[in-house]
């Protein structure tokens, strides 16, 4: 049976595609070759991570034609089991001219010398492939569709929220396992194993970023992954990992202590906690993301640690494939976006004191609902968790 493992109805996918077409027309763009795997899933229902080594695309025009999925022959059954799209075509890797095939399909749909949208900021479009596509599509002009195709994903439907809440439950299982397993003498890798085993046992799909975990003198590394370091009594341990349902990610962020930490560690943690709370308090529909990050920095500046706050305060999250789980919402200075009801996002207060070999991160995944900001999963604004 076709689309046996579909995550959404064909009707929801077609409504999303209609919105993408509306945006294309607004920009005067006639065609799209969508190659980011999160877009293929969001619009076409096609669930596959293999863009990293096998180009694949959803090709459609701004008109009402039926879309086409083109993929490697090895992955044909993956489209049949997940996608509503009827026109699915294949190529043979190492034998067929993939850019030429993509261009030929676009021309079947009326592309001549106009604009064609491609998510050129996606890892699924490496430089060499992008150059080859530009040659194959000439004289048509490639325009970047990374934001255009990504922005509709920021407002979550009820069905998407249901997946995110289930993903949050998987992440909660990981957080509970971390609290239970953490003790002096355990290694970081063993702690990561306990977290990941708990999430998989609860039913989680695979996550698109490795479990980030650092302890003791490694905590100043914001994106550190677990090593065979033995966790010592009094060490801080900070965690960032995601539960996943139907490719929707809910990220847990938390700092724990393996026994009573140093006075300085507690002090830095409290500054980060106040930063997180101040940023959350500034979030409401219509709020500018710059103002939110500025609010989060006020407690940090008061403590003289602004130079240690090196991460953006937040970003959008939802559908994700390796190697990232970020959506095009940036809750940061330098962006001019505004918050809207229905958005789901990761928030984190992060302080990195490299000279002191000390760092904390605190936050989680939140939703902006009609009732305000709701934390779906994470440590949040709580006193330091000493286990």
Short mmCIF file of C-alpha atoms in Angstrom, two decimals:
data_model
loop_
_atom_site.label_atom_id
_atom_site.label_comp_id
_atom_site.label_asym_id
_atom_site.label_seq_id
_atom_site.Cartn_x
_atom_site.Cartn_y
_atom_site.Cartn_z
CA UNK A 1 0.00 0.00 0.00
CA UNK A 2 1.34 3.42 -0.96
CA UNK A 3 2.14 5.91 1.83
CA UNK A 4 1.67 3.23 4.50
CA UNK A 5 3.90 5.18 6.88
CA UNK A 6 2.68 8.68 6.02
CA UNK A 7 2.85 11.07 8.97
CA UNK A 8 0.23 13.53 7.65
CA UNK A 9 -2.78 13.49 5.37
CA UNK A 10 -2.41 14.28 1.68
CA UNK A 11 -4.72 17.23 2.29
CA UNK A 12 -2.31 18.78 4.80
CA UNK A 13 0.64 18.29 2.46
CA UNK A 14 -1.25 19.85 -0.45
CA UNK A 15 -2.17 22.86 1.68
CA UNK A 16 1.50 23.33 2.55
CA UNK A 17 2.47 23.05 -1.11
CA UNK A 18 -0.17 25.63 -2.02
CA UNK A 19 1.42 28.03 0.46
CA UNK A 20 4.87 27.43 -1.05
CA UNK A 21 3.45 28.17 -4.50
CA UNK A 22 1.89 31.38 -3.21
CA UNK A 23 5.26 32.49 -1.87
CA UNK A 24 6.97 31.63 -5.15
CA UNK A 25 4.49 33.76 -7.07
CA UNK A 26 5.00 36.67 -4.66
CA UNK A 27 8.72 36.56 -5.48
CA UNK A 28 8.18 36.21 -9.22
CA UNK A 29 9.60 32.69 -9.23
CA UNK A 30 8.07 30.14 -11.58
CA UNK A 31 9.64 26.86 -10.46
CA UNK A 32 11.21 25.13 -7.49
CA UNK A 33 13.70 22.27 -7.19
CA UNK A 34 13.48 21.63 -3.46
CA UNK A 35 16.39 19.54 -2.22
CA UNK A 36 16.51 20.04 1.56
CA UNK A 37 15.27 16.78 3.13
CA UNK A 38 13.13 18.63 5.68
CA UNK A 39 11.32 20.32 2.78
CA UNK A 40 10.79 17.06 0.91
CA UNK A 41 9.20 15.70 4.07
CA UNK A 42 7.15 18.79 4.95
CA UNK A 43 5.71 19.32 1.48
CA UNK A 44 5.95 15.89 -0.13
CA UNK A 45 5.82 13.52 2.84
CA UNK A 46 9.02 11.82 1.64
CA UNK A 47 10.99 10.66 4.70
CA UNK A 48 14.66 9.98 3.96
CA UNK A 49 17.99 11.21 5.32
CA UNK A 50 20.10 10.24 2.30
CA UNK A 51 20.47 13.69 0.72
CA UNK A 52 23.94 13.74 2.25
CA UNK A 53 25.21 11.32 -0.40
CA UNK A 54 22.38 10.85 -2.91
CA UNK A 55 20.76 14.02 -4.34
CA UNK A 56 16.97 14.00 -4.24
CA UNK A 57 14.40 16.65 -5.01
CA UNK A 58 10.75 17.65 -5.05
CA UNK A 59 10.22 19.55 -8.31
CA UNK A 60 7.13 21.67 -8.95
CA UNK A 61 6.00 24.91 -10.55
CA UNK A 62 4.17 27.87 -9.07
CA UNK A 63 1.09 26.68 -10.97
CA UNK A 64 -1.20 23.77 -10.13
CA UNK A 65 0.75 20.96 -11.79
CA UNK A 66 1.42 17.74 -9.90
CA UNK A 67 4.86 17.66 -8.22
CA UNK A 68 7.58 15.16 -9.05
CA UNK A 69 9.99 13.42 -6.69
CA UNK A 70 13.33 12.40 -8.17
CA UNK A 71 15.64 10.17 -6.15
CA UNK A 72 18.24 7.45 -6.34
CA UNK A 73 16.84 4.07 -7.44
CA UNK A 74 18.05 2.49 -4.19
CA UNK A 75 15.54 4.61 -2.26
CA UNK A 76 12.43 4.15 -4.39
CA UNK A 77 10.54 2.16 -1.76
CA UNK A 78 11.18 4.90 0.83
CA UNK A 79 9.11 7.29 -1.27
CA UNK A 80 6.41 4.71 -1.86
CA UNK A 81 6.02 4.03 1.86
CA UNK A 82 5.90 7.65 3.02
CA UNK A 83 4.93 10.09 0.23
CA UNK A 84 1.59 11.04 -1.30
CA UNK A 85 3.30 12.18 -4.53
CA UNK A 86 2.37 9.94 -7.47
CA UNK A 87 5.11 10.94 -9.93
CA UNK A 88 8.26 9.36 -8.48
CA UNK A 89 11.28 8.91 -10.71
CA UNK A 90 14.74 7.40 -10.26
CA UNK A 91 18.31 7.76 -11.40
CA UNK A 92 21.31 5.43 -11.15
CA UNK A 93 24.17 6.85 -9.10
CA UNK A 94 27.54 6.98 -10.91
CA UNK A 95 25.88 6.40 -14.29
CA UNK A 96 23.25 9.10 -14.82
CA UNK A 97 23.76 12.86 -15.14
CA UNK A 98 21.77 13.91 -12.08
CA UNK A 99 21.74 17.71 -12.64
CA UNK A 100 20.64 17.16 -16.24
CA UNK A 101 17.76 14.93 -15.09
CA UNK A 102 16.63 17.51 -12.52
CA UNK A 103 16.76 20.24 -15.17
CA UNK A 104 14.84 18.13 -17.68
CA UNK A 105 12.01 17.56 -15.19
CA UNK A 106 11.83 21.30 -14.46
CA UNK A 107 11.61 21.99 -18.19
CA UNK A 108 8.78 19.47 -18.51
CA UNK A 109 6.96 21.76 -16.07
CA UNK A 110 7.56 24.84 -18.21
CA UNK A 111 10.93 26.19 -17.02
CA UNK A 112 12.71 28.17 -19.70
CA UNK A 113 14.74 31.26 -18.83
CA UNK A 114 12.99 32.41 -15.65
CA UNK A 115 13.86 31.88 -12.00
CA UNK A 116 14.13 28.52 -10.28
CA UNK A 117 14.19 28.29 -6.48
CA UNK A 118 16.64 25.94 -4.71
CA UNK A 119 17.62 25.83 -1.01
CA UNK A 120 21.26 26.60 -1.75
CA UNK A 121 22.13 26.99 1.95
CA UNK A 122 21.21 23.37 2.61
CA UNK A 123 23.96 20.81 3.13
CA UNK A 124 22.01 18.77 0.55
CA UNK A 125 23.30 21.17 -2.13
CA UNK A 126 27.11 21.03 -1.91
CA UNK A 127 29.09 23.51 -3.99
CA UNK A 128 29.96 21.11 -6.81
CA UNK A 129 26.35 20.01 -7.21
CA UNK A 130 25.17 23.62 -7.12
CA UNK A 131 27.57 24.58 -9.91
CA UNK A 132 26.47 21.60 -12.01
CA UNK A 133 22.80 22.48 -11.50
CA UNK A 134 23.46 26.08 -12.54
CA UNK A 135 25.00 24.86 -15.79
CA UNK A 136 22.20 22.37 -16.45
CA UNK A 137 19.47 24.92 -15.76
CA UNK A 138 20.95 27.81 -17.77
CA UNK A 139 19.68 30.23 -18.95
CA UNK A 140 17.28 29.97 -16.00
CA UNK A 141 18.52 31.77 -12.89
CA UNK A 142 18.85 29.97 -9.55
CA UNK A 143 17.57 31.94 -6.55
CA UNK A 144 17.98 30.94 -2.93
CA UNK A 145 14.79 29.41 -1.50
CA UNK A 146 16.19 28.34 1.88
CA UNK A 147 14.15 30.87 3.85
CA UNK A 148 11.16 30.87 1.49
CA UNK A 149 10.69 27.11 1.83
CA UNK A 150 11.52 27.09 5.54
CA UNK A 151 9.36 29.89 6.91
CA UNK A 152 5.98 28.07 6.55
CA UNK A 153 7.33 25.39 8.90
CA UNK A 154 7.61 27.85 11.78
CA UNK A 155 3.88 27.82 12.61
CA UNK A 156 2.95 24.34 13.77
CA UNK A 157 -0.37 22.67 12.97
CA UNK A 158 -2.27 20.67 15.62
CA UNK A 159 -0.92 17.46 14.10
CA UNK A 160 2.63 18.78 14.30
CA UNK A 161 2.15 19.86 17.91
CA UNK A 162 0.97 16.35 18.76
CA UNK A 163 4.23 14.94 17.39
CA UNK A 164 6.26 17.53 19.29
CA UNK A 165 4.54 16.69 22.56
CA UNK A 166 5.26 13.01 22.02
CA UNK A 167 8.90 13.83 21.20
CA UNK A 168 9.01 15.79 24.46
CA UNK A 169 7.97 12.70 26.37
CA UNK A 170 10.86 10.76 24.85
CA UNK A 171 13.27 13.53 25.82
CA UNK A 172 11.82 13.52 29.34
CA UNK A 173 12.67 9.82 29.55
CA UNK A 174 16.26 10.74 28.66
CA UNK A 175 16.35 13.50 31.27
CA UNK A 176 14.97 11.16 33.94
CA UNK A 177 17.60 8.56 33.01
CA UNK A 178 20.37 11.17 33.30
CA UNK A 179 19.30 12.07 36.82
CA UNK A 180 19.18 8.41 37.79
CA UNK A 181 22.49 7.41 36.20
CA UNK A 182 24.63 10.42 37.09
CA UNK A 183 27.03 9.76 39.92
CA UNK A 184 30.74 10.25 40.54
CA UNK A 185 32.72 7.56 38.75
CA UNK A 186 30.48 7.21 35.68
CA UNK A 187 31.99 8.19 32.36
CA UNK A 188 30.43 10.73 30.03
CA UNK A 189 29.93 8.02 27.41
CA UNK A 190 28.16 5.76 29.90
CA UNK A 191 25.89 8.65 30.89
CA UNK A 192 25.11 9.36 27.23
CA UNK A 193 24.34 5.66 26.78
CA UNK A 194 21.81 5.78 29.62
CA UNK A 195 20.11 8.83 28.08
CA UNK A 196 19.98 7.47 24.55
CA UNK A 197 18.87 3.99 25.62
CA UNK A 198 16.01 5.48 27.64
CA UNK A 199 14.80 7.58 24.72
CA UNK A 200 14.96 4.72 22.23
CA UNK A 201 13.24 2.41 24.71
CA UNK A 202 10.47 4.99 25.10
CA UNK A 203 9.95 4.97 21.32
CA UNK A 204 12.08 7.81 19.96
CA UNK A 205 13.09 8.04 16.33
CA UNK A 206 16.77 8.83 15.62
CA UNK A 207 18.02 12.35 16.37
CA UNK A 208 19.82 14.56 13.89
CA UNK A 209 22.56 15.93 16.20
CA UNK A 210 24.68 13.78 18.55
CA UNK A 211 23.95 13.95 22.26
CA UNK A 212 25.91 16.93 23.55
CA UNK A 213 27.37 16.26 26.98
CA UNK A 214 30.27 17.81 28.86
CA UNK A 215 31.42 17.57 32.48
CA UNK A 216 33.90 19.22 34.83
CA UNK A 217 36.65 21.11 33.04
CA UNK A 218 35.02 20.31 29.67
CA UNK A 219 31.87 22.32 30.40
CA UNK A 220 33.30 25.40 28.68
CA UNK A 221 32.76 23.56 25.39
CA UNK A 222 29.30 24.46 24.19
CA UNK A 223 28.98 21.75 21.54
CA UNK A 224 31.03 19.06 23.25
CA UNK A 225 30.08 15.40 22.83
CA UNK A 226 30.69 12.68 25.38
CA UNK A 227 34.20 11.33 25.97
CA UNK A 228 35.57 8.62 28.24
CA UNK A 229 36.15 11.22 30.94
CA UNK A 230 35.25 10.01 34.42
CA UNK A 231 32.82 12.39 36.12
CA UNK A 232 34.09 13.48 39.54
CA UNK A 233 32.25 14.54 42.67
CA UNK A 234 31.15 18.16 42.42
CA UNK A 235 31.41 18.33 38.63
CA UNK A 236 28.84 20.23 36.64
CA UNK A 237 27.43 18.23 33.73
CA UNK A 238 25.53 19.94 30.96
CA UNK A 239 23.33 18.11 28.50
CA UNK A 240 21.60 18.81 25.21
CA UNK A 241 19.73 16.06 23.37
CA UNK A 242 16.43 15.53 21.55
CA UNK A 243 13.54 13.14 21.58
CA UNK A 244 12.09 12.59 18.11
CA UNK A 245 8.68 11.61 16.80
CA UNK A 246 7.98 11.50 13.04
CA UNK A 247 11.15 13.62 12.52
CA UNK A 248 9.90 16.33 14.93
CA UNK A 249 12.55 17.16 17.52
CA UNK A 250 12.06 18.35 21.09
CA UNK A 251 15.35 19.30 22.71
CA UNK A 252 16.10 18.91 26.40
CA UNK A 253 18.75 21.26 27.78
CA UNK A 254 19.89 21.00 31.39
CA UNK A 255 22.84 21.43 33.73
CA UNK A 256 23.21 19.03 36.65
CA UNK A 257 25.80 18.64 39.38
CA UNK A 258 27.27 15.30 40.48
CA UNK A 259 27.28 16.23 44.15
CA UNK A 260 27.76 19.65 45.67
CA UNK A 261 29.63 21.90 43.19
CA UNK A 262 31.95 24.82 43.87
CA UNK A 263 30.61 28.16 45.00
CA UNK A 264 31.68 29.70 41.68
CA UNK A 265 29.81 27.04 39.71
CA UNK A 266 26.63 27.82 41.64
CA UNK A 267 27.12 31.54 41.08
CA UNK A 268 27.54 31.16 37.31
CA UNK A 269 24.56 28.83 37.13
CA UNK A 270 22.33 31.35 38.91
CA UNK A 271 23.37 34.08 36.48
CA UNK A 272 22.44 31.82 33.58
CA UNK A 273 19.15 30.92 35.22
CA UNK A 274 18.21 34.59 35.61
CA UNK A 275 19.21 35.17 31.97
CA UNK A 276 16.88 32.40 30.81
CA UNK A 277 13.99 33.73 32.89
CA UNK A 278 14.48 37.30 31.66
CA UNK A 279 14.44 36.22 28.03
CA UNK A 280 11.34 34.09 28.46
CA UNK A 281 9.53 36.99 30.13
CA UNK A 282 10.07 39.09 26.99
CA UNK A 283 8.44 36.58 24.63
CA UNK A 284 4.96 37.33 23.35
CA UNK A 285 3.25 37.45 19.93
CA UNK A 286 4.69 40.38 17.98
CA UNK A 287 7.87 40.62 20.08
CA UNK A 288 11.03 41.30 18.09
CA UNK A 289 13.70 38.64 18.49
CA UNK A 290 16.41 41.25 19.09
CA UNK A 291 14.49 42.63 22.07
CA UNK A 292 14.13 39.11 23.48
CA UNK A 293 17.86 38.43 23.36
CA UNK A 294 18.62 41.86 24.78
CA UNK A 295 16.34 41.10 27.73
CA UNK A 296 18.13 37.79 28.31
CA UNK A 297 21.46 39.61 28.47
CA UNK A 298 20.50 42.11 31.18
CA UNK A 299 21.32 39.79 34.13
CA UNK A 300 24.53 38.71 32.40
CA UNK A 301 25.66 42.30 31.87
CA UNK A 302 24.85 43.14 35.48
CA UNK A 303 27.21 40.35 36.54
CA UNK A 304 29.96 41.53 34.18
CA UNK A 305 29.82 38.35 32.07
CA UNK A 306 28.44 39.54 28.75
CA UNK A 307 31.59 38.36 27.00
CA UNK A 308 30.80 34.82 28.20
CA UNK A 309 27.33 34.77 26.57
CA UNK A 310 28.46 33.60 23.13
CA UNK A 311 25.41 31.63 21.90
CA UNK A 312 22.24 33.04 20.35
CA UNK A 313 19.39 32.93 22.85
CA UNK A 314 17.19 30.69 20.71
CA UNK A 315 16.14 29.22 17.38
CA UNK A 316 13.19 27.47 15.78
CA UNK A 317 12.88 23.69 15.86
CA UNK A 318 10.66 21.04 14.32
CA UNK A 319 11.44 18.71 11.40
CA UNK A 320 15.11 17.79 11.21
CA UNK A 321 17.54 15.46 9.48
CA UNK A 322 21.29 15.08 10.11
CA UNK A 323 23.40 17.09 10.60
CA UNK A 324 21.23 19.88 12.12
CA UNK A 325 17.90 20.50 13.82
CA UNK A 326 17.56 24.27 13.38
CA UNK A 327 14.68 25.96 11.56
CA UNK A 328 14.98 29.50 10.09
CA UNK A 329 13.82 31.31 13.23
CA UNK A 330 16.72 33.08 14.91
CA UNK A 331 15.99 34.52 18.37
CA UNK A 332 19.06 36.67 18.29
CA UNK A 333 20.38 40.14 17.69
CA UNK A 334 21.04 40.65 14.00
CA UNK A 335 17.65 39.18 13.04
CA UNK A 336 14.50 41.20 12.50
CA UNK A 337 11.97 38.39 12.95
CA UNK A 338 8.94 38.59 15.22
CA UNK A 339 7.35 35.96 17.39
CA UNK A 340 4.00 34.46 16.42
CA UNK A 341 1.58 32.14 18.14
CA UNK A 342 2.18 28.56 17.03
CA UNK A 343 5.97 28.81 16.94
CA UNK A 344 8.11 26.17 18.67
CA UNK A 345 11.68 27.02 19.60
CA UNK A 346 14.72 26.13 21.67
CA UNK A 347 15.88 28.67 24.25
CA UNK A 348 19.17 28.45 26.09
CA UNK A 349 21.13 30.62 28.45
CA UNK A 350 24.76 29.68 27.89
CA UNK A 351 27.81 31.03 29.71
CA UNK A 352 31.30 29.97 28.67
CA UNK A 353 34.26 30.84 30.89
CA UNK A 354 37.17 29.23 29.06
CA UNK A 355 39.87 30.56 31.42
CA UNK A 356 38.01 29.07 34.38
CA UNK A 357 37.22 25.81 32.51
CA UNK A 358 33.61 26.33 33.47
CA UNK A 359 30.37 26.59 31.53
CA UNK A 360 26.64 26.16 32.03
CA UNK A 361 23.69 25.83 29.69
CA UNK A 362 20.08 25.92 30.77
CA UNK A 363 16.85 25.96 28.79
CA UNK A 364 14.78 23.60 26.65
CA UNK A 365 12.08 23.53 23.98
CA UNK A 366 9.16 25.94 24.25
CA UNK A 367 5.94 26.72 22.37
CA UNK A 368 4.22 30.09 22.05
CA UNK A 369 0.53 29.24 22.54
CA UNK A 370 -2.63 31.21 23.16
CA UNK A 371 -1.82 30.84 26.88
CA UNK A 372 1.71 32.23 26.57
CA UNK A 373 5.10 30.50 26.62
CA UNK A 374 4.88 26.80 27.44
CA UNK A 375 7.95 24.67 28.15
CA UNK A 376 7.63 21.32 26.38
CA UNK A 377 10.85 19.79 27.73
CA UNK A 378 14.08 20.83 29.40
CA UNK A 379 15.55 22.00 32.68
CA UNK A 380 14.08 25.48 32.49
CA UNK A 381 14.19 28.12 35.18
CA UNK A 382 14.93 25.94 38.23
CA UNK A 383 17.55 25.88 41.01
CA UNK A 384 20.70 23.90 40.23
CA UNK A 385 19.86 20.20 40.04
CA UNK A 386 22.29 18.40 42.39
CA UNK A 387 22.09 14.61 42.17
#
